[in-house]
Amino acid sequence: MTETPALPALWPAPLADGTVHATVTVPGSKSVTNRALVLAALAAEPGWVRRPLRSRDSQLMSDALRALGVGIEETASSSSGDGAGGEAWRVIPAALHGPATVDVGNAGTVMRFLPPVATLAAGDIRFDGDPRSYERPLGQVISALRTLGARIDDDGRGALPLTVQGGGALEGGVVEIDASNSSQFVSALLLSGPRFNQGVEVRHTGTTLPSMPHIRMTVEMLRAAGAQVDTPEAGGEPNVWRVAPSALLGRDVVVEPDLSNAQPFLAAALITGGTVTIPDWPRRTTQPGDELRRIFTEMGGSCELTGAGLVFTGSGKIHGIDVDLGEVGELTPGIAAVAALADSPSTLRGVAHLRLHETDRLAALTAEINGLGGEVTETADGLHIRPRPLHGGVFHTYDDHRMATAGAVIGLAVEGVQIENVATTAKTLPDFPKMWTDMLSGAGA
């Protein structure tokens, strides 16, 4: 990855001195990039991943796959059949092997998607990561893999660090799993399922299942790679997904812009009563971030999909909202930031699982917004936000990229907000500080 200038420990969040009018090109989706890399690594022939996200999470994924023997060649520019240019990664599958060590950082996709892949490698694959990764839920994936025939040494922790004793194949079959804490548990097993001897049948036993759009994304990408997948939506049993054993195709995948990472820029238009255009916004997508069109419109904006992309315009007023974010939990920090500046209270529901994300996002949002003079109350499954006049101060990020962008959103309207460790945005949104200041200067408008 290219070197970026050092950022201050406390980054002064720029105050908007008027309406924002800008075009912001958002980098590729992390969720699509990392799924595409896994599927390409497991394919029977080489493939391309075009316009990938280059960030800490995607670099951790590509480095991990390389450690297992996969070839990933990066090119500065290339063109696909549909004319998609820009950066492209050529993925060349190979016999997976160890010994190897995988650094997951604090990336949920890496820590959950790759242990199933490692069961297909010949040799021991050790997984380790940031201290926070030791606290994030992984036990359900470990138990499920053992049920399917894997040998995993985790010293009984049900968490990182661990070693997968890869045997070059996995029997697969039927497994029950409680994915109430993360839809990634289901996606992790489905992505490698075509390569298991019996495929895989995943039966979710929990009472809730957050972030369903991400499971739909996994299913669509598997089918596009040639896998046969039966789902509840297709008339199958509720909460049951089946993937038949098969070879996967090497594909040419063009990665969509990360719609969740467009959130702070759309919020800037909403807060300042300006207009922000996001190029290449897809007309059909499984990304949860597409819900921003509906949510931010309800909060006071308007949007239109045009040939230039998504054009979002603020009205100069911000309204509170009562919304269930269970399927789009990653949007909660940005919505909470906007809600703190609204003209009426908001209730954000269905996101108890955010307590187990990069940090306890519900506690973190409560502490940081209240620290600036807000009135946020944690509920059993979300937040109640009563707008209050806010003041400047330090907004802590807890090494969580979405906390950092949420603080920047508040800083647009509140003078003196300082973001602690804004560099954590590099997890999924490289160069965020420059993108933010460019937006405020009208660059690209």
XYZ file of N, CA, C and O in Angstrom, residues 1-5 7 24-30 52-59 87 258 261 265 401 405 422-436:
168
model
N 0.841 -1.198 0.000
C 0.000 0.000 0.000
C 0.878 1.251 0.000
O 1.975 1.253 0.542
N 0.388 2.343 -0.622
C 1.172 3.560 -0.679
C 1.225 4.225 0.689
O 0.306 4.112 1.496
N 2.326 4.939 0.925
C 2.490 5.638 2.192
C 1.564 6.854 2.222
O 1.419 7.578 1.234
N 0.935 7.098 3.348
C 0.094 8.279 3.516
C 0.720 9.171 4.571
O 1.395 8.701 5.493
N 0.517 10.496 4.451
C 1.105 11.404 5.433
C 0.610 11.092 6.837
O -0.529 10.668 7.028
N -0.952 11.547 10.346
C -2.084 12.353 10.788
C -1.928 12.674 12.264
O -1.370 11.877 13.027
N -18.233 13.218 -5.008
C -17.288 12.408 -4.234
C -17.255 10.996 -4.815
O -18.269 10.291 -4.810
N -16.115 10.597 -5.326
C -15.942 9.237 -5.840
C -15.522 8.337 -4.683
O -14.439 8.505 -4.117
N -16.398 7.420 -4.324
C -16.170 6.548 -3.170
C -15.459 5.274 -3.635
O -15.848 4.676 -4.645
N -14.416 4.847 -2.914
C -13.720 3.608 -3.298
C -14.636 2.390 -3.236
O -15.756 2.451 -2.715
N -14.132 1.260 -3.735
C -14.914 0.042 -3.847
C -15.370 -0.519 -2.517
O -14.810 -0.241 -1.457
N -16.387 -1.368 -2.600
C -16.974 -1.989 -1.415
C -16.013 -2.991 -0.790
O -15.525 -3.904 -1.463
N -15.800 -2.841 0.511
C -14.991 -3.821 1.242
C -15.669 -5.169 1.245
O -15.026 -6.213 1.044
N -10.983 -2.865 -6.992
C -11.106 -3.336 -5.615
C -10.863 -2.201 -4.633
O -10.240 -1.188 -4.974
N -11.367 -2.387 -3.439
C -11.014 -1.464 -2.360
C -9.597 -1.768 -1.905
O -9.261 -2.920 -1.594
N -8.761 -0.747 -1.870
C -7.416 -0.896 -1.309
C -7.432 -0.228 0.064
O -7.382 1.000 0.183
N -7.540 -1.048 1.094
C -7.618 -0.538 2.463
C -6.973 -1.568 3.379
O -6.502 -2.622 2.922
N -6.958 -1.274 4.673
C -6.342 -2.236 5.582
C -7.055 -3.583 5.522
O -6.422 -4.633 5.455
N -8.388 -3.587 5.560
C -9.123 -4.857 5.580
C -8.889 -5.677 4.316
O -8.710 -6.898 4.372
N -8.915 -5.028 3.151
C -8.718 -5.778 1.915
C -7.257 -6.205 1.759
O -6.969 -7.264 1.196
N -6.340 -5.400 2.269
C -4.922 -5.794 2.209
C -4.662 -6.992 3.116
O -3.907 -7.903 2.767
N -7.664 0.207 -11.229
C -6.852 -0.861 -10.663
C -7.551 -2.213 -10.789
O -8.779 -2.303 -10.697
N -18.421 1.480 -2.333
C -18.891 1.094 -1.006
C -19.958 2.088 -0.554
O -19.643 3.212 -0.149
N -19.775 3.527 2.926
C -18.753 4.557 3.075
C -19.148 5.873 2.406
O -18.489 6.899 2.607
N -20.550 11.478 3.481
C -20.627 12.515 2.451
C -22.081 12.883 2.160
O -22.407 14.062 1.985
N -13.440 2.649 12.588
C -13.513 3.572 11.456
C -14.834 4.312 11.391
O -14.867 5.501 11.039
N -15.717 8.546 11.334
C -16.505 9.300 10.356
C -17.741 9.923 11.004
O -18.158 11.019 10.616
N -8.028 9.621 13.761
C -8.800 9.583 12.519
C -8.184 8.605 11.520
O -8.850 8.139 10.584
N -6.905 8.241 11.727
C -6.231 7.311 10.813
C -6.900 5.944 10.785
O -6.680 5.165 9.848
N -7.740 5.641 11.790
C -8.406 4.341 11.803
C -9.380 4.198 10.634
O -9.796 3.080 10.303
N -9.737 5.305 9.977
C -10.611 5.231 8.803
C -9.968 4.439 7.668
O -10.678 3.973 6.759
N -8.646 4.255 7.696
C -7.963 3.494 6.643
C -8.403 2.037 6.609
O -8.124 1.327 5.641
N -9.106 1.588 7.643
C -9.618 0.215 7.656
C -10.458 -0.073 6.421
O -10.348 -1.154 5.823
N -11.320 0.857 6.031
C -12.150 0.648 4.839
C -12.235 1.873 3.936
O -12.760 1.764 2.822
N -11.744 3.030 4.367
C -11.887 4.255 3.582
C -10.571 5.028 3.577
O -10.397 5.998 4.312
N -9.621 4.580 2.752
C -8.316 5.248 2.711
C -8.463 6.718 2.320
O -9.364 7.090 1.562
N -7.587 7.538 2.867
C -7.536 8.964 2.520
C -8.801 9.720 2.907
O -9.121 10.757 2.316
N -9.523 9.233 3.921
C -10.749 9.930 4.319
C -10.514 11.400 4.652
O -11.281 12.262 4.189
N -9.487 11.762 5.448
C -9.338 13.187 5.775
C -9.213 14.067 4.538
O -9.804 15.156 4.475
N -8.453 13.611 3.533
C -8.312 14.406 2.307
C -9.629 14.437 1.534
O -10.021 15.494 1.002
N -10.324 13.297 1.453
C -11.623 13.277 0.774
C -12.586 14.254 1.432
O -13.372 14.938 0.761
N -12.520 14.335 2.764
C -13.427 15.198 3.528
C -13.138 16.670 3.254
O -14.057 17.457 2.983
